[in-house]
Amino acid sequence: MKKLNLGNINAGLNSLKAATDNAAQNGRFELIDTALIDFAAKNSYAADDNEESYKELAANIDEVGLLTPLGVIVNGSRYTLFSGERRFRAITTYLHWTKVPCYVFETKSVRKAQLMLHQANASREYTPQRKLQLYEEYRELLEEMKEAGEIKGGMQEHLAKLMGVSERSVRYYKQMSEQLTPEEKDDVAEGRLDIKEARERAVK
């Protein structure tokens, strides 16, 4: 018997009810041909995955099933994946499924689709260094959506919710984003510059 990763299974079980409730209000459930599913144009979260994680997840899915369906957005006659790229790669590469359970959502806004991608990954754990990168991605998208009238409310509130931090922490990330040089941001991302020191430099 394959070795189960109980952390992955429990995470799937914990998110299953929320995903089901959300889909019941906003989407529909379908079995989709895997050949009709495309990856999101911009998904920086996939950079954290690797072949070993795909294999491990495939073994778990093979043993207990797919606990949480993928999330896709209708795109003409095809579908764009916004939630579950790692699951999709595991399923298609190692399990060779031809159809996969999905929650299907309708939206004509590329920005809303990108926001759904961010929301689907909001529960992941990220280092402060990674959160600085995500802050800039989130802020750029939310500013475009606010200008287009697609979201309302304060920017800091939206950012705090997406990042899973307080609005005070959002202000710290804002300082670093605006005050650090591109080179310093690269140093933060690569671990050459400690996040505490980066914050101190931004304040100065």
mmCIF file of C-alpha atoms in Angstrom:
data_model
loop_
_atom_site.group_PDB
_atom_site.id
_atom_site.type_symbol
_atom_site.label_atom_id
_atom_site.label_comp_id
_atom_site.label_asym_id
_atom_site.label_seq_id
_atom_site.Cartn_x
_atom_site.Cartn_y
_atom_site.Cartn_z
ATOM 1 C CA MET A 1 0.000 0.000 0.000
ATOM 2 C CA LYS A 2 1.216 3.491 -0.831
ATOM 3 C CA LYS A 3 2.298 5.688 2.064
ATOM 4 C CA LEU A 4 -0.374 8.295 2.728
ATOM 5 C CA ASN A 5 0.428 11.906 3.487
ATOM 6 C CA LEU A 6 -2.111 12.610 6.234
ATOM 7 C CA GLY A 7 -1.388 16.336 6.113
ATOM 8 C CA ASN A 8 -2.483 16.535 2.494
ATOM 9 C CA ILE A 9 -5.565 14.399 3.174
ATOM 10 C CA ASN A 10 -6.648 16.406 6.207
ATOM 11 C CA ALA A 11 -6.138 19.666 4.326
ATOM 12 C CA GLY A 12 -8.360 18.362 1.548
ATOM 13 C CA LEU A 13 -11.046 17.253 3.974
ATOM 14 C CA ASN A 14 -10.986 20.578 5.807
ATOM 15 C CA SER A 15 -11.446 22.545 2.592
ATOM 16 C CA LEU A 16 -14.040 20.240 1.025
ATOM 17 C CA LYS A 17 -17.108 21.640 2.789
ATOM 18 C CA ALA A 18 -16.125 25.251 2.140
ATOM 19 C CA ALA A 19 -15.464 24.506 -1.523
ATOM 20 C CA THR A 20 -18.793 22.710 -1.859
ATOM 21 C CA ASP A 21 -20.736 25.537 -0.199
ATOM 22 C CA ASN A 22 -19.042 28.132 -2.370
ATOM 23 C CA ALA A 23 -19.672 26.186 -5.568
ATOM 24 C CA ALA A 24 -23.327 25.692 -4.684
ATOM 25 C CA GLN A 25 -23.752 29.476 -4.681
ATOM 26 C CA ASN A 26 -21.451 30.513 -7.486
ATOM 27 C CA GLY A 27 -20.597 27.589 -9.738
ATOM 28 C CA ARG A 28 -21.682 24.220 -11.054
ATOM 29 C CA PHE A 29 -20.141 20.772 -10.780
ATOM 30 C CA GLU A 30 -19.039 18.977 -13.976
ATOM 31 C CA LEU A 31 -16.722 16.219 -15.156
ATOM 32 C CA ILE A 32 -14.400 17.962 -17.624
ATOM 33 C CA ASP A 33 -12.207 16.407 -20.306
ATOM 34 C CA THR A 34 -8.614 17.091 -19.207
ATOM 35 C CA ALA A 35 -7.673 17.952 -22.805
ATOM 36 C CA LEU A 36 -9.967 20.980 -22.616
ATOM 37 C CA ILE A 37 -8.316 22.508 -19.528
ATOM 38 C CA ASP A 38 -5.620 25.198 -19.837
ATOM 39 C CA PHE A 39 -3.348 26.614 -17.145
ATOM 40 C CA ALA A 40 -3.801 30.180 -15.966
ATOM 41 C CA ALA A 41 -1.614 32.614 -17.892
ATOM 42 C CA LYS A 42 0.037 33.868 -14.692
ATOM 43 C CA ASN A 43 0.380 31.482 -11.771
ATOM 44 C CA SER A 44 3.420 32.210 -9.631
ATOM 45 C CA TYR A 45 2.235 29.646 -7.060
ATOM 46 C CA ALA A 46 3.223 26.785 -9.350
ATOM 47 C CA ALA A 47 6.868 27.769 -8.925
ATOM 48 C CA ASP A 48 6.766 26.201 -5.455
ATOM 49 C CA ASP A 49 5.821 22.759 -6.849
ATOM 50 C CA ASN A 50 8.080 20.023 -8.209
ATOM 51 C CA GLU A 51 7.955 16.505 -9.612
ATOM 52 C CA GLU A 52 8.309 14.936 -6.171
ATOM 53 C CA SER A 53 5.261 16.837 -4.899
ATOM 54 C CA TYR A 54 3.284 15.732 -7.972
ATOM 55 C CA LYS A 55 4.187 12.084 -7.375
ATOM 56 C CA GLU A 56 3.315 12.238 -3.701
ATOM 57 C CA LEU A 57 -0.013 13.905 -4.386
ATOM 58 C CA ALA A 58 -0.814 11.411 -7.163
ATOM 59 C CA ALA A 59 -0.262 8.549 -4.720
ATOM 60 C CA ASN A 60 -2.626 10.167 -2.225
ATOM 61 C CA ILE A 61 -5.318 10.769 -4.853
ATOM 62 C CA ASP A 62 -4.966 7.218 -6.142
ATOM 63 C CA GLU A 63 -5.484 5.907 -2.616
ATOM 64 C CA VAL A 64 -8.320 8.103 -1.297
ATOM 65 C CA GLY A 65 -9.683 9.900 -4.354
ATOM 66 C CA LEU A 66 -9.799 13.554 -5.292
ATOM 67 C CA LEU A 67 -11.153 15.208 -2.132
ATOM 68 C CA THR A 68 -11.492 18.694 -3.605
ATOM 69 C CA PRO A 69 -12.488 19.212 -7.267
ATOM 70 C CA LEU A 70 -10.498 21.599 -9.420
ATOM 71 C CA GLY A 71 -11.734 25.139 -10.037
ATOM 72 C CA VAL A 72 -12.067 26.245 -13.665
ATOM 73 C CA ILE A 73 -13.454 29.248 -15.514
ATOM 74 C CA VAL A 74 -15.285 28.924 -18.823
ATOM 75 C CA ASN A 75 -13.188 30.322 -21.676
ATOM 76 C CA GLY A 76 -15.150 29.883 -24.896
ATOM 77 C CA SER A 77 -15.194 26.165 -25.640
ATOM 78 C CA ARG A 78 -12.335 25.549 -23.195
ATOM 79 C CA TYR A 79 -11.677 26.010 -19.474
ATOM 80 C CA THR A 80 -8.980 27.923 -17.606
ATOM 81 C CA LEU A 81 -7.685 26.392 -14.377
ATOM 82 C CA PHE A 82 -7.603 28.772 -11.410
ATOM 83 C CA SER A 83 -7.514 26.282 -8.521
ATOM 84 C CA GLY A 84 -5.660 22.965 -8.448
ATOM 85 C CA GLU A 85 -2.733 23.141 -10.879
ATOM 86 C CA ARG A 86 -0.682 20.777 -8.712
ATOM 87 C CA ARG A 87 -3.602 18.331 -8.514
ATOM 88 C CA PHE A 88 -4.129 18.593 -12.279
ATOM 89 C CA ARG A 89 -0.453 17.878 -13.032
ATOM 90 C CA ALA A 90 -0.449 14.919 -10.627
ATOM 91 C CA ILE A 91 -3.631 13.485 -12.156
ATOM 92 C CA THR A 92 -2.644 13.892 -15.806
ATOM 93 C CA THR A 93 1.048 12.970 -15.454
ATOM 94 C CA TYR A 94 0.858 9.994 -13.100
ATOM 95 C CA LEU A 95 -2.770 8.799 -12.979
ATOM 96 C CA HIS A 96 -3.680 9.517 -16.619
ATOM 97 C CA TRP A 97 -7.298 10.449 -15.965
ATOM 98 C CA THR A 98 -9.149 11.628 -19.074
ATOM 99 C CA LYS A 99 -11.848 13.453 -17.099
ATOM 100 C CA VAL A 100 -11.597 15.309 -13.814
ATOM 101 C CA PRO A 101 -14.227 16.656 -11.366
ATOM 102 C CA CYS A 102 -14.411 20.460 -11.510
ATOM 103 C CA TYR A 103 -16.365 23.383 -10.152
ATOM 104 C CA VAL A 104 -17.112 25.539 -13.179
ATOM 105 C CA PHE A 105 -17.475 29.314 -12.911
ATOM 106 C CA GLU A 106 -18.567 31.893 -15.465
ATOM 107 C CA THR A 107 -16.737 35.227 -15.674
ATOM 108 C CA LYS A 108 -15.751 37.479 -18.567
ATOM 109 C CA SER A 109 -13.191 39.407 -16.548
ATOM 110 C CA VAL A 110 -9.568 38.285 -16.741
ATOM 111 C CA ARG A 111 -8.934 40.286 -13.566
ATOM 112 C CA LYS A 112 -11.676 38.465 -11.646
ATOM 113 C CA ALA A 113 -10.264 35.148 -12.841
ATOM 114 C CA GLN A 114 -6.826 36.149 -11.558
ATOM 115 C CA LEU A 115 -8.335 37.192 -8.219
ATOM 116 C CA MET A 116 -9.997 33.769 -7.934
ATOM 117 C CA LEU A 117 -6.577 32.184 -8.479
ATOM 118 C CA HIS A 118 -5.141 34.247 -5.619
ATOM 119 C CA GLN A 119 -8.102 33.467 -3.358
ATOM 120 C CA ALA A 120 -7.747 29.741 -4.060
ATOM 121 C CA ASN A 121 -4.135 29.874 -2.833
ATOM 122 C CA ALA A 122 -4.660 32.247 0.094
ATOM 123 C CA SER A 123 -4.657 29.440 2.676
ATOM 124 C CA ARG A 124 -1.102 28.342 1.842
ATOM 125 C CA GLU A 125 1.722 29.131 4.238
ATOM 126 C CA TYR A 126 4.264 31.641 2.885
ATOM 127 C CA THR A 127 7.484 33.094 4.216
ATOM 128 C CA PRO A 128 7.645 36.869 4.825
ATOM 129 C CA GLN A 129 9.983 37.066 1.824
ATOM 130 C CA ARG A 130 7.413 35.408 -0.416
ATOM 131 C CA LYS A 131 4.649 37.614 0.991
ATOM 132 C CA LEU A 132 6.545 40.696 -0.193
ATOM 133 C CA GLN A 133 6.380 39.333 -3.753
ATOM 134 C CA LEU A 134 2.714 38.432 -3.357
ATOM 135 C CA TYR A 135 1.931 41.887 -1.953
ATOM 136 C CA GLU A 136 3.123 43.451 -5.201
ATOM 137 C CA GLU A 137 1.147 40.985 -7.328
ATOM 138 C CA TYR A 138 -2.008 41.501 -5.278
ATOM 139 C CA ARG A 139 -1.702 45.294 -5.175
ATOM 140 C CA GLU A 140 -1.245 45.600 -8.942
ATOM 141 C CA LEU A 141 -4.298 43.422 -9.619
ATOM 142 C CA LEU A 142 -6.504 45.090 -7.003
ATOM 143 C CA GLU A 143 -5.619 48.565 -8.245
ATOM 144 C CA GLU A 144 -6.668 47.554 -11.767
ATOM 145 C CA MET A 145 -9.912 46.060 -10.446
ATOM 146 C CA LYS A 146 -10.681 49.131 -8.354
ATOM 147 C CA GLU A 147 -10.115 51.400 -11.350
ATOM 148 C CA ALA A 148 -12.450 49.186 -13.410
ATOM 149 C CA GLY A 149 -15.111 49.307 -10.686
ATOM 150 C CA GLU A 150 -14.887 45.534 -10.042
ATOM 151 C CA ILE A 151 -14.173 45.833 -6.315
ATOM 152 C CA LYS A 152 -15.142 48.275 -3.577
ATOM 153 C CA GLY A 153 -13.724 49.079 -0.169
ATOM 154 C CA GLY A 154 -10.290 49.928 1.151
ATOM 155 C CA MET A 155 -7.198 48.571 -0.571
ATOM 156 C CA GLN A 156 -5.489 47.659 2.713
ATOM 157 C CA GLU A 157 -8.504 45.610 3.779
ATOM 158 C CA HIS A 158 -8.473 43.616 0.532
ATOM 159 C CA LEU A 159 -4.705 43.084 0.733
ATOM 160 C CA ALA A 160 -4.832 41.976 4.359
ATOM 161 C CA LYS A 161 -7.511 39.388 3.562
ATOM 162 C CA LEU A 162 -5.625 37.950 0.594
ATOM 163 C CA MET A 163 -2.303 37.845 2.454
ATOM 164 C CA GLY A 164 -3.754 36.554 5.720
ATOM 165 C CA VAL A 165 -2.085 39.318 7.732
ATOM 166 C CA SER A 166 -3.173 42.409 9.656
ATOM 167 C CA GLU A 167 -3.612 45.786 7.974
ATOM 168 C CA ARG A 168 -0.636 46.965 10.020
ATOM 169 C CA SER A 169 1.518 44.268 8.396
ATOM 170 C CA VAL A 170 0.203 45.356 4.997
ATOM 171 C CA ARG A 171 1.600 48.840 5.703
ATOM 172 C CA TYR A 172 5.021 47.319 6.403
ATOM 173 C CA TYR A 173 4.944 45.461 3.095
ATOM 174 C CA LYS A 174 3.850 48.669 1.375
ATOM 175 C CA GLN A 175 6.887 50.489 2.799
ATOM 176 C CA MET A 176 9.254 47.766 1.618
ATOM 177 C CA SER A 177 7.633 47.600 -1.796
ATOM 178 C CA GLU A 178 7.918 51.347 -2.320
ATOM 179 C CA GLN A 179 11.271 52.053 -0.664
ATOM 180 C CA LEU A 180 13.503 49.068 -1.450
ATOM 181 C CA THR A 181 15.458 49.016 -4.698
ATOM 182 C CA PRO A 182 14.871 46.202 -7.233
ATOM 183 C CA GLU A 183 18.257 44.786 -6.213
ATOM 184 C CA GLU A 184 17.282 44.771 -2.546
ATOM 185 C CA LYS A 185 13.996 43.050 -3.370
ATOM 186 C CA ASP A 186 15.931 40.374 -5.264
ATOM 187 C CA ASP A 187 18.167 39.938 -2.214
ATOM 188 C CA VAL A 188 15.075 39.484 -0.022
ATOM 189 C CA ALA A 189 13.592 36.922 -2.415
ATOM 190 C CA GLU A 190 16.855 34.945 -2.543
ATOM 191 C CA GLY A 191 17.371 35.064 1.221
ATOM 192 C CA ARG A 192 20.464 37.259 1.062
ATOM 193 C CA LEU A 193 18.664 40.086 2.888
ATOM 194 C CA ASP A 194 16.745 39.325 6.077
ATOM 195 C CA ILE A 195 13.149 40.570 6.054
ATOM 196 C CA LYS A 196 13.702 42.435 9.347
ATOM 197 C CA GLU A 197 16.692 44.298 7.944
ATOM 198 C CA ALA A 198 14.771 44.981 4.735
ATOM 199 C CA ARG A 199 11.978 46.556 6.756
ATOM 200 C CA GLU A 200 14.456 48.696 8.684
ATOM 201 C CA ARG A 201 15.983 49.921 5.434
ATOM 202 C CA ALA A 202 12.547 50.777 4.077
ATOM 203 C CA VAL A 203 11.656 52.796 7.171
ATOM 204 C CA LYS A 204 14.905 54.772 6.947
#
